[in-house]
């Protein structure tokens, strides 16, 4: 009993975080539709519930009630596994994102709290957090590529080939853009990266402005948001790798997509904008506020820019983003070494 | 290279803050122009007699051939339409019938909510055409 109790608590904590994430992800769809509507001088959804607040529930119910179609020529096992891979790979990186400093459970639970990491505002404080995130997000490509291949449709296959090529090329830029932050923080653990930014002028966005810009661009390519959403190019590929999917399997792909958006926003908050750090308000409010600000920025970008041409995207990734990322790493290393040697 | 991108963001943000132009249709209505070509209406003289003299000009000019008239003669020799039917499923609301009419016997009203659940309800006969259209919803807000 004594050993089972803390495990149960850890499971409960994980479930609470997961539930919160899934709720936010559902409401991201509403935020996206509302903000896009406002940008287009429309009102956006406002019929289901006050201000359209029940729209995500209605959408979810609709998706569940839709007919489940498995294409007859599809590879069934892979076809069903693909959306699951996408969703799992989109949700588990949240485990290492610190969303608050402490939960104040020490007084309630006593020594168990600190022994089993229950008090920290993060599900798992892995000391290789950033590496873990990049590893998992690379795995997410498998879901996309398998989904496109298993559907046995030319549009799906083309979409997934594009998706895979794009994700792999932009992963490099994304990783390089973070290296500067890792050097300055001296750690791969996201908890320590946040703790290194304990005042506004220490936020890494001011020390790594180029890194931030690269992260923003490579990140939105990585999660395939609008200037880079070639994999679901409606006008030439129908909807890319998810063309042949229906009902909740389609919903899972979308869940994965929006979870990626939320995840990228929280990563930007954590890496460049001090995570939960902030005055007066409780840390969780700061974290969510910053995260949703970036969600807004991504939707804003979607409402502004048209889609890039496929070859331009690849060209930009390899010929611009990668060299600039490398330059940023070199320059950071150079300046930081000099700083350590002569200034501090 | 970056400045045009930022200008684009600025423009969309200004639209984001603007007053929205959406008209919440069943709740709010467009206030159509006075010369709007809506549902037809047959007019009467002050005495209450129908103005139409069944000259068939409207039926002849109608490009959709949706007007059907059967004429009859009163004891004093004045002709009038025994039957006057407009098939609104075929009507293209061009207004030629109104232009062709020498007696101003047919007019077009501003009624535009004339959809029905059955096609048969869209075959307007003389009695229905003589009645002025009633609005289906109350006008709450004028937009436009």
Coordinates of C-alpha atoms in Angstrom, one line a residue:
Chain A
X1 CA 0.0 0.0 0.0
X2 CA 2.8 2.4 1.0
X3 CA 4.5 1.9 -2.4
X4 CA 1.3 2.0 -4.5
X5 CA 0.0 5.3 -3.1
X6 CA 2.6 7.6 -4.6
X7 CA 2.4 5.8 -7.9
X8 CA -1.3 6.4 -7.9
X9 CA -0.7 10.1 -7.2
X10 CA 1.8 10.3 -10.1
X11 CA -0.8 8.7 -12.4
X12 CA -3.5 11.2 -11.2
X13 CA -1.1 14.1 -11.7
X14 CA -0.3 12.9 -15.2
X15 CA -4.0 12.4 -16.0
X16 CA -4.8 15.9 -14.8
X17 CA -2.1 17.4 -17.0
X18 CA -3.2 15.3 -20.0
X19 CA -6.9 16.2 -19.5
X20 CA -5.9 19.9 -19.4
X21 CA -3.9 19.6 -22.5
X22 CA -6.7 17.8 -24.4
X23 CA -9.2 20.5 -23.3
X24 CA -6.8 23.3 -24.5
X25 CA -6.3 21.4 -27.8
X26 CA -10.0 21.2 -28.3
X27 CA -10.4 24.9 -27.7
X28 CA -7.5 25.7 -29.9
X29 CA -9.9 24.9 -32.8
X30 CA -12.3 27.5 -31.6
X31 CA -9.5 30.0 -31.0
X32 CA -8.3 29.4 -34.5
X33 CA -11.7 29.8 -36.1
X34 CA -12.5 32.9 -34.1
X35 CA -9.2 34.6 -34.7
X36 CA -9.3 33.8 -38.4
X37 CA -12.8 35.0 -38.6
X38 CA -11.9 38.3 -37.0
X39 CA -9.0 38.8 -39.3
X40 CA -11.4 38.3 -42.2
X41 CA -13.8 40.8 -40.7
X42 CA -16.2 38.0 -39.9
X43 CA -17.6 36.9 -36.5
X44 CA -16.6 33.3 -36.4
X45 CA -18.6 30.5 -34.8
X46 CA -21.2 31.9 -32.4
X47 CA -24.2 29.5 -32.7
X48 CA -23.3 26.6 -30.4
X49 CA -23.4 28.0 -26.9
X50 CA -22.7 31.5 -25.8
X51 CA -19.9 33.0 -28.0
X52 CA -19.6 29.6 -29.7
X53 CA -18.0 28.1 -26.6
X54 CA -19.6 24.7 -27.0
X55 CA -18.4 24.4 -30.6
X56 CA -15.5 22.0 -29.8
X57 CA -17.9 19.7 -28.0
X58 CA -20.3 19.7 -31.0
X59 CA -17.3 19.1 -33.4
X60 CA -16.1 16.2 -31.3
X61 CA -19.6 14.6 -31.1
X62 CA -20.0 15.1 -34.9
X63 CA -16.6 13.4 -35.6
X64 CA -17.5 10.5 -33.4
X65 CA -20.8 9.9 -35.1
X66 CA -19.4 10.1 -38.6
X67 CA -19.1 6.9 -40.6
X68 CA -15.9 5.0 -40.1
X69 CA -14.5 4.2 -43.5
X70 CA -11.5 2.0 -44.1
X71 CA -10.4 2.1 -47.7
X72 CA -10.7 -1.4 -49.2
X73 CA -7.2 -1.4 -50.6
X74 CA -5.6 0.0 -47.4
X75 CA -3.2 -1.9 -45.3
X76 CA -5.5 -2.2 -42.3
X77 CA -3.0 -2.5 -39.4
X78 CA -0.8 0.4 -40.5
X79 CA -3.9 2.4 -41.5
X80 CA -5.3 2.2 -38.0
X81 CA -1.9 2.6 -36.3
X82 CA -0.9 5.8 -38.1
X83 CA -3.2 8.3 -36.4
X84 CA -2.4 6.7 -33.0
X85 CA 1.3 7.3 -33.7
X86 CA 0.7 10.9 -34.6
X87 CA -1.4 11.6 -31.5
X88 CA 0.9 9.8 -29.1
X89 CA 4.0 11.6 -30.5
X90 CA 2.2 14.9 -30.2
X91 CA 1.1 14.4 -26.6
X92 CA 4.0 12.8 -24.8
X93 CA 6.5 15.7 -25.3
X94 CA 4.3 17.7 -22.9
X95 CA 5.6 15.5 -20.1
X96 CA 8.9 17.5 -19.9
X97 CA 7.4 21.0 -20.2
X98 CA 7.5 22.8 -16.9
X99 CA 4.3 24.7 -16.3
X100 CA 4.8 26.0 -12.8
X101 CA 7.4 26.2 -10.2
X102 CA 5.8 24.1 -7.5
X103 CA 2.3 22.9 -6.8
X104 CA 2.3 23.6 -3.1
X105 CA 1.6 19.9 -2.2
X106 CA 4.4 19.7 0.3
X107 CA 2.2 20.7 3.2
X108 CA -0.5 18.2 2.2
X109 CA 1.5 15.2 1.3
X110 CA 4.6 15.6 3.4
X111 CA 7.9 14.0 2.3
X112 CA 6.3 11.8 -0.3
X113 CA 5.7 14.9 -2.4
X114 CA 9.4 15.7 -2.9
X115 CA 10.5 12.1 -3.0
X116 CA 8.3 11.2 -6.0
X117 CA 8.6 14.6 -7.8
X118 CA 4.9 15.3 -7.1
X119 CA 5.5 18.9 -6.1
X120 CA 7.3 20.1 -9.3
X121 CA 5.2 21.7 -11.9
X122 CA 6.3 19.2 -14.6
X123 CA 5.3 15.6 -15.1
X124 CA 8.8 14.3 -15.7
X125 CA 12.0 16.4 -15.2
X126 CA 14.3 14.5 -17.5
X127 CA 17.8 16.0 -17.6
X128 CA 17.8 15.5 -21.4
X129 CA 14.5 17.1 -22.0
X130 CA 15.3 18.9 -25.2
X131 CA 16.8 15.8 -26.7
X132 CA 13.8 13.8 -25.7
X133 CA 11.5 16.3 -27.4
X134 CA 13.4 16.2 -30.7
X135 CA 13.5 12.5 -30.6
X136 CA 9.8 12.1 -30.1
X137 CA 8.9 14.8 -32.7
X138 CA 11.0 12.9 -35.2
X139 CA 9.0 9.8 -34.5
X140 CA 5.9 11.7 -35.3
X141 CA 6.9 11.7 -39.0
X142 CA 6.4 8.0 -39.0
X143 CA 2.7 8.4 -38.3
X144 CA 2.3 10.8 -41.2
X145 CA 4.3 8.7 -43.6
X146 CA 2.6 5.4 -42.7
X147 CA -0.8 7.0 -42.8
X148 CA -0.2 8.3 -46.3
X149 CA 1.3 5.0 -47.5
X150 CA -1.3 2.7 -45.9
X151 CA -4.2 4.7 -47.5
X152 CA -3.0 3.4 -50.9
X153 CA -4.0 6.7 -52.6
X154 CA -1.8 8.9 -54.7
X155 CA -2.8 12.1 -53.0
X156 CA -2.1 10.6 -49.6
X157 CA 1.2 9.2 -50.7
X158 CA 2.3 12.5 -52.3
X159 CA 1.2 14.4 -49.2
X160 CA 3.1 12.2 -46.9
X161 CA 6.2 12.3 -49.0
X162 CA 6.1 16.0 -48.9
X163 CA 5.4 16.0 -45.2
X164 CA 8.3 13.7 -44.5
X165 CA 10.8 15.6 -46.6
X166 CA 9.7 18.9 -45.1
X167 CA 9.8 17.7 -41.5
X168 CA 13.2 16.1 -41.8
X169 CA 14.7 19.2 -43.4
X170 CA 13.3 21.6 -40.9
X171 CA 14.2 19.4 -38.0
X172 CA 17.8 20.4 -38.6
X173 CA 17.0 24.0 -38.5
X174 CA 14.9 23.6 -35.4
X175 CA 17.6 21.7 -33.5
X176 CA 20.3 24.2 -34.5
X177 CA 18.1 27.2 -33.4
X178 CA 17.9 25.7 -29.9
X179 CA 21.6 25.0 -29.6
X180 CA 22.4 28.6 -28.7
X181 CA 19.9 28.5 -25.9
X182 CA 21.3 25.2 -24.6
X183 CA 24.8 26.7 -24.5
X184 CA 23.7 29.8 -22.6
X185 CA 21.6 27.8 -20.1
X186 CA 24.2 25.1 -19.8
X187 CA 21.6 22.4 -19.6
X188 CA 19.3 20.2 -21.6
X189 CA 16.7 20.1 -18.9
X190 CA 13.8 22.4 -19.6
X191 CA 13.3 23.0 -15.9
X192 CA 16.8 24.4 -15.6
X193 CA 16.4 26.4 -18.8
X194 CA 13.4 28.1 -17.3
X195 CA 15.2 28.7 -14.0
X196 CA 18.1 30.3 -15.9
X197 CA 15.7 33.0 -17.2
X198 CA 14.6 34.3 -13.8
X199 CA 14.3 38.0 -14.8
X200 CA 13.0 39.6 -18.0
X201 CA 16.3 40.8 -19.3
X202 CA 17.6 37.2 -19.0
X203 CA 14.9 35.8 -21.3
X204 CA 16.7 34.0 -24.1
X205 CA 14.7 35.9 -26.7
X206 CA 16.9 38.9 -25.9
X207 CA 20.1 36.9 -25.9
X208 CA 19.2 34.7 -28.9
X209 CA 17.0 36.9 -31.2
X210 CA 18.2 35.1 -34.3
X211 CA 17.7 31.8 -32.6
X212 CA 14.2 32.8 -31.7
X213 CA 13.4 33.8 -35.3
X214 CA 14.8 30.6 -36.6
X215 CA 12.8 28.6 -34.1
X216 CA 9.6 30.4 -35.0
X217 CA 10.1 29.7 -38.8
X218 CA 11.4 26.2 -38.5
X219 CA 8.8 25.4 -35.8
X220 CA 5.9 26.5 -38.0
X221 CA 7.4 24.4 -40.8
X222 CA 7.8 21.4 -38.4
X223 CA 4.2 21.5 -37.3
X224 CA 3.1 22.3 -40.9
X225 CA 1.2 25.6 -40.2
X226 CA 0.2 27.8 -43.0
X227 CA 3.1 29.3 -44.8
X228 CA 4.5 25.8 -44.8
X229 CA 1.4 23.5 -44.9
X230 CA 2.4 21.9 -48.2
X231 CA 1.5 18.4 -46.9
X232 CA -2.2 19.2 -46.8
X233 CA -2.3 21.6 -49.7
X234 CA -6.0 21.6 -50.4
X235 CA -5.8 22.8 -54.0
X236 CA -3.4 20.2 -55.3
X237 CA -3.3 17.3 -52.9
X238 CA -6.9 17.3 -51.6
X239 CA -5.8 17.1 -47.9
X240 CA -2.5 15.3 -48.1
X241 CA -1.9 12.2 -46.0
X242 CA -5.3 12.4 -44.3
X243 CA -7.4 12.3 -47.4
X244 CA -8.6 8.7 -46.9
X245 CA -9.3 9.1 -43.2
X246 CA -12.8 9.7 -41.7
X247 CA -14.5 9.9 -38.4
X248 CA -12.4 9.8 -35.3
X249 CA -9.2 8.7 -37.1
X250 CA -9.4 11.9 -39.0
X251 CA -10.1 13.6 -35.7
X252 CA -7.0 12.1 -34.2
X253 CA -4.9 13.5 -37.0
X254 CA -6.4 16.9 -36.3
X255 CA -5.9 16.4 -32.5
X256 CA -2.2 15.7 -33.2
X257 CA -1.9 18.8 -35.4
X258 CA -3.4 21.1 -32.8
X259 CA -1.4 19.4 -30.0
X260 CA 1.7 20.1 -32.0
X261 CA 0.6 23.8 -32.2
X262 CA 0.1 24.0 -28.5
X263 CA 3.3 22.1 -27.9
X264 CA 5.3 24.4 -30.1
X265 CA 3.8 27.5 -28.4
X266 CA 4.7 26.2 -25.0
X267 CA 8.2 25.3 -26.2
X268 CA 8.7 28.9 -27.4
X269 CA 7.5 30.1 -24.0
X270 CA 9.8 27.8 -22.2
X271 CA 12.9 28.2 -24.3
X272 CA 12.8 31.9 -25.1
X273 CA 10.3 33.7 -22.9
X274 CA 11.1 32.5 -19.4
X275 CA 8.4 29.8 -19.1
X276 CA 6.4 30.3 -16.0
X277 CA 8.6 33.1 -14.7
X278 CA 6.8 36.4 -14.2
X279 CA 5.9 38.8 -11.5
X280 CA 2.8 39.0 -9.2
X281 CA 0.5 36.5 -11.0
X282 CA 0.9 32.8 -10.3
X283 CA 3.3 30.9 -12.5
X284 CA 0.7 28.8 -14.2
X285 CA -1.1 32.0 -15.4
X286 CA 2.1 33.3 -16.8
X287 CA 2.8 30.1 -18.6
X288 CA -0.7 29.8 -20.1
X289 CA -0.8 33.4 -21.0
X290 CA 2.5 33.3 -22.9
X291 CA 1.6 30.0 -24.5
X292 CA -1.7 31.2 -25.8
X293 CA -0.1 34.4 -27.0
X294 CA 2.1 32.3 -29.3
X295 CA -1.0 30.3 -30.3
X296 CA -2.5 33.6 -31.4
X297 CA 0.7 34.5 -33.2
X298 CA 0.6 31.3 -35.2
X299 CA -3.1 31.8 -36.1
X300 CA -2.3 35.4 -37.0
X301 CA 0.5 34.2 -39.3
X302 CA -1.9 31.7 -40.9
X303 CA -4.4 34.5 -41.5
X304 CA -1.7 36.7 -43.2
X305 CA 0.6 34.7 -45.4
X306 CA -0.2 32.5 -48.4
X307 CA 1.3 29.0 -48.8
X308 CA 4.9 28.8 -50.2
X309 CA 5.7 26.8 -53.2
X310 CA 7.1 23.3 -52.4
X311 CA 10.5 23.7 -54.0
X312 CA 10.9 27.2 -52.4
X313 CA 10.2 25.6 -49.0
X314 CA 12.9 23.0 -49.4
X315 CA 15.3 25.6 -50.8
X316 CA 14.7 27.9 -47.9
X317 CA 15.1 25.1 -45.4
X318 CA 18.4 23.9 -46.8
X319 CA 20.0 27.0 -48.3
X320 CA 18.9 29.7 -45.8
X321 CA 17.7 28.2 -42.5
X322 CA 20.5 25.7 -42.1
X323 CA 23.5 28.1 -42.8
X324 CA 21.9 30.8 -40.7
X325 CA 21.3 28.3 -37.9
X326 CA 25.0 27.1 -38.1
X327 CA 26.1 30.7 -38.1
X328 CA 24.0 31.4 -35.0
X329 CA 25.6 28.4 -33.2
X330 CA 29.1 29.5 -34.1
X331 CA 28.5 33.1 -33.2
X332 CA 26.9 32.2 -29.9
X333 CA 29.8 29.9 -29.0
X334 CA 32.4 32.5 -30.0
X335 CA 30.8 35.4 -28.1
X336 CA 30.0 33.2 -25.1
X337 CA 33.5 31.9 -24.8
X338 CA 35.0 35.4 -25.0
X339 CA 32.4 36.5 -22.4
X340 CA 33.4 33.8 -20.0
X341 CA 37.1 34.4 -20.5
X342 CA 37.3 38.2 -20.3
X343 CA 34.1 39.7 -18.9
X344 CA 32.8 37.6 -16.1
Chain B
X1 CA 12.8 41.1 -46.8
X2 CA 11.3 41.2 -43.3
X3 CA 9.6 44.5 -43.5
X4 CA 6.9 43.5 -46.1
X5 CA 6.1 40.5 -43.9
X6 CA 5.6 42.7 -40.9
X7 CA 3.5 45.1 -42.9
X8 CA 1.3 42.1 -43.8
X9 CA 0.9 41.2 -40.2
X10 CA 0.1 44.8 -39.3
X11 CA -2.7 44.9 -41.9
X12 CA -4.3 41.7 -40.8
X13 CA -4.1 42.9 -37.2
X14 CA -5.9 46.1 -38.1
X15 CA -8.7 43.9 -39.7
X16 CA -8.7 41.8 -36.5
X17 CA -9.7 44.9 -34.5
X18 CA -12.2 46.2 -37.0
X19 CA -15.9 46.1 -36.6
X20 CA -17.2 42.9 -38.1
X21 CA -19.5 43.2 -41.2
X22 CA -21.2 39.8 -40.9
X23 CA -25.0 40.1 -41.1
X24 CA -26.6 37.5 -38.7
X25 CA -29.1 36.6 -41.4
X26 CA -32.2 35.1 -39.9
X27 CA -31.9 37.5 -37.0
X28 CA -31.0 40.6 -39.0
X29 CA -32.2 41.4 -42.5
X30 CA -30.8 43.2 -45.5
X31 CA -32.8 46.3 -46.2
X32 CA -33.2 45.8 -50.0
X33 CA -33.5 48.7 -52.5
X34 CA -37.0 50.0 -53.3
X35 CA -36.6 48.8 -56.9
X36 CA -35.6 45.3 -55.8
X37 CA -37.0 42.7 -58.1
X38 CA -38.8 40.3 -55.7
X39 CA -42.1 38.4 -55.9
X40 CA -44.6 39.7 -58.4
X41 CA -47.9 41.2 -57.5
X42 CA -51.0 42.0 -59.6
X43 CA -52.5 45.4 -58.9
X44 CA -56.0 46.7 -58.7
X45 CA -57.9 49.9 -59.7
X46 CA -59.2 52.1 -56.9
X47 CA -62.5 50.5 -57.6
X48 CA -61.1 47.1 -56.7
X49 CA -61.1 45.7 -60.3
X50 CA -58.0 44.0 -61.5
X51 CA -55.9 46.2 -63.7
X52 CA -54.8 43.4 -66.0
X53 CA -56.6 43.3 -69.4
X54 CA -55.1 39.9 -70.4
X55 CA -53.2 41.3 -73.4
X56 CA -50.6 38.5 -73.1
X57 CA -47.7 41.0 -73.5
X58 CA -46.1 39.7 -70.2
X59 CA -46.5 36.1 -71.2
X60 CA -45.1 36.8 -74.6
X61 CA -42.0 38.7 -73.4
X62 CA -41.2 36.3 -70.5
X63 CA -37.9 34.6 -71.4
X64 CA -38.6 31.8 -69.0
X65 CA -42.1 31.3 -70.3
X66 CA -43.4 31.0 -66.8
X67 CA -46.6 33.1 -67.1
X68 CA -49.8 31.4 -68.0
X69 CA -53.0 33.5 -68.7
X70 CA -56.5 32.5 -69.7
X71 CA -58.5 35.6 -70.7
X72 CA -62.3 36.1 -70.4
X73 CA -64.6 39.0 -71.3
X74 CA -66.9 40.9 -68.9
X75 CA -70.4 41.8 -70.1
X76 CA -69.3 45.4 -70.9
X77 CA -66.7 44.0 -73.3
X78 CA -63.7 44.6 -71.0
X79 CA -61.2 41.7 -71.0
X80 CA -59.8 40.3 -67.8
X81 CA -57.6 37.3 -66.8
X82 CA -59.7 34.3 -65.8
X83 CA -56.5 32.6 -64.7
X84 CA -53.2 34.2 -64.2
X85 CA -50.4 31.9 -63.0
X86 CA -46.7 32.5 -62.5
X87 CA -44.4 29.5 -62.0
X88 CA -41.8 30.9 -59.6
X89 CA -39.6 27.8 -60.0
X90 CA -39.0 28.9 -63.6
X91 CA -39.1 32.7 -63.1
X92 CA -35.7 34.4 -63.4
X93 CA -36.9 37.7 -61.9
X94 CA -35.8 39.7 -64.9
X95 CA -38.7 42.1 -64.6
X96 CA -39.5 42.1 -68.3
X97 CA -43.2 41.4 -67.6
X98 CA -43.3 44.6 -65.5
X99 CA -41.6 46.6 -68.3
X100 CA -43.9 45.1 -71.0
X101 CA -47.2 45.8 -69.2
X102 CA -49.0 48.8 -70.7
X103 CA -51.5 49.0 -67.8
X104 CA -49.0 48.8 -64.8
X105 CA -51.0 45.7 -63.8
X106 CA -48.0 43.6 -62.7
X107 CA -45.4 44.9 -60.3
X108 CA -42.5 43.4 -58.4
X109 CA -42.4 43.7 -54.6
X110 CA -39.3 43.7 -52.4
X111 CA -40.2 40.2 -50.9
X112 CA -37.2 37.9 -51.3
X113 CA -38.0 35.2 -48.7
X114 CA -40.2 33.2 -50.9
X115 CA -38.8 29.7 -50.6
X116 CA -41.3 26.9 -49.9
X117 CA -41.0 23.2 -48.9
X118 CA -42.9 22.0 -51.9
X119 CA -42.7 23.0 -55.6
X120 CA -46.5 23.1 -55.8
X121 CA -46.5 26.0 -53.4
X122 CA -44.4 28.0 -55.8
X123 CA -47.0 27.9 -58.5
X124 CA -48.7 31.2 -57.7
X125 CA -52.3 31.7 -59.0
X126 CA -54.2 34.9 -59.4
X127 CA -55.5 35.1 -55.9
X128 CA -52.1 34.7 -54.3
X129 CA -50.6 37.2 -56.8
X130 CA -53.2 39.8 -55.9
X131 CA -52.2 39.6 -52.2
X132 CA -49.3 41.8 -51.1
X133 CA -46.5 39.7 -49.7
X134 CA -46.3 39.4 -45.9
X135 CA -42.8 39.4 -44.4
X136 CA -41.9 36.1 -42.7
X137 CA -39.7 37.6 -40.1
X138 CA -39.8 40.9 -38.3
X139 CA -37.1 43.3 -39.2
X140 CA -34.9 43.8 -36.2
X141 CA -31.9 45.7 -37.5
X142 CA -31.3 47.4 -40.8
X143 CA -27.9 46.7 -42.3
X144 CA -26.3 47.6 -45.5

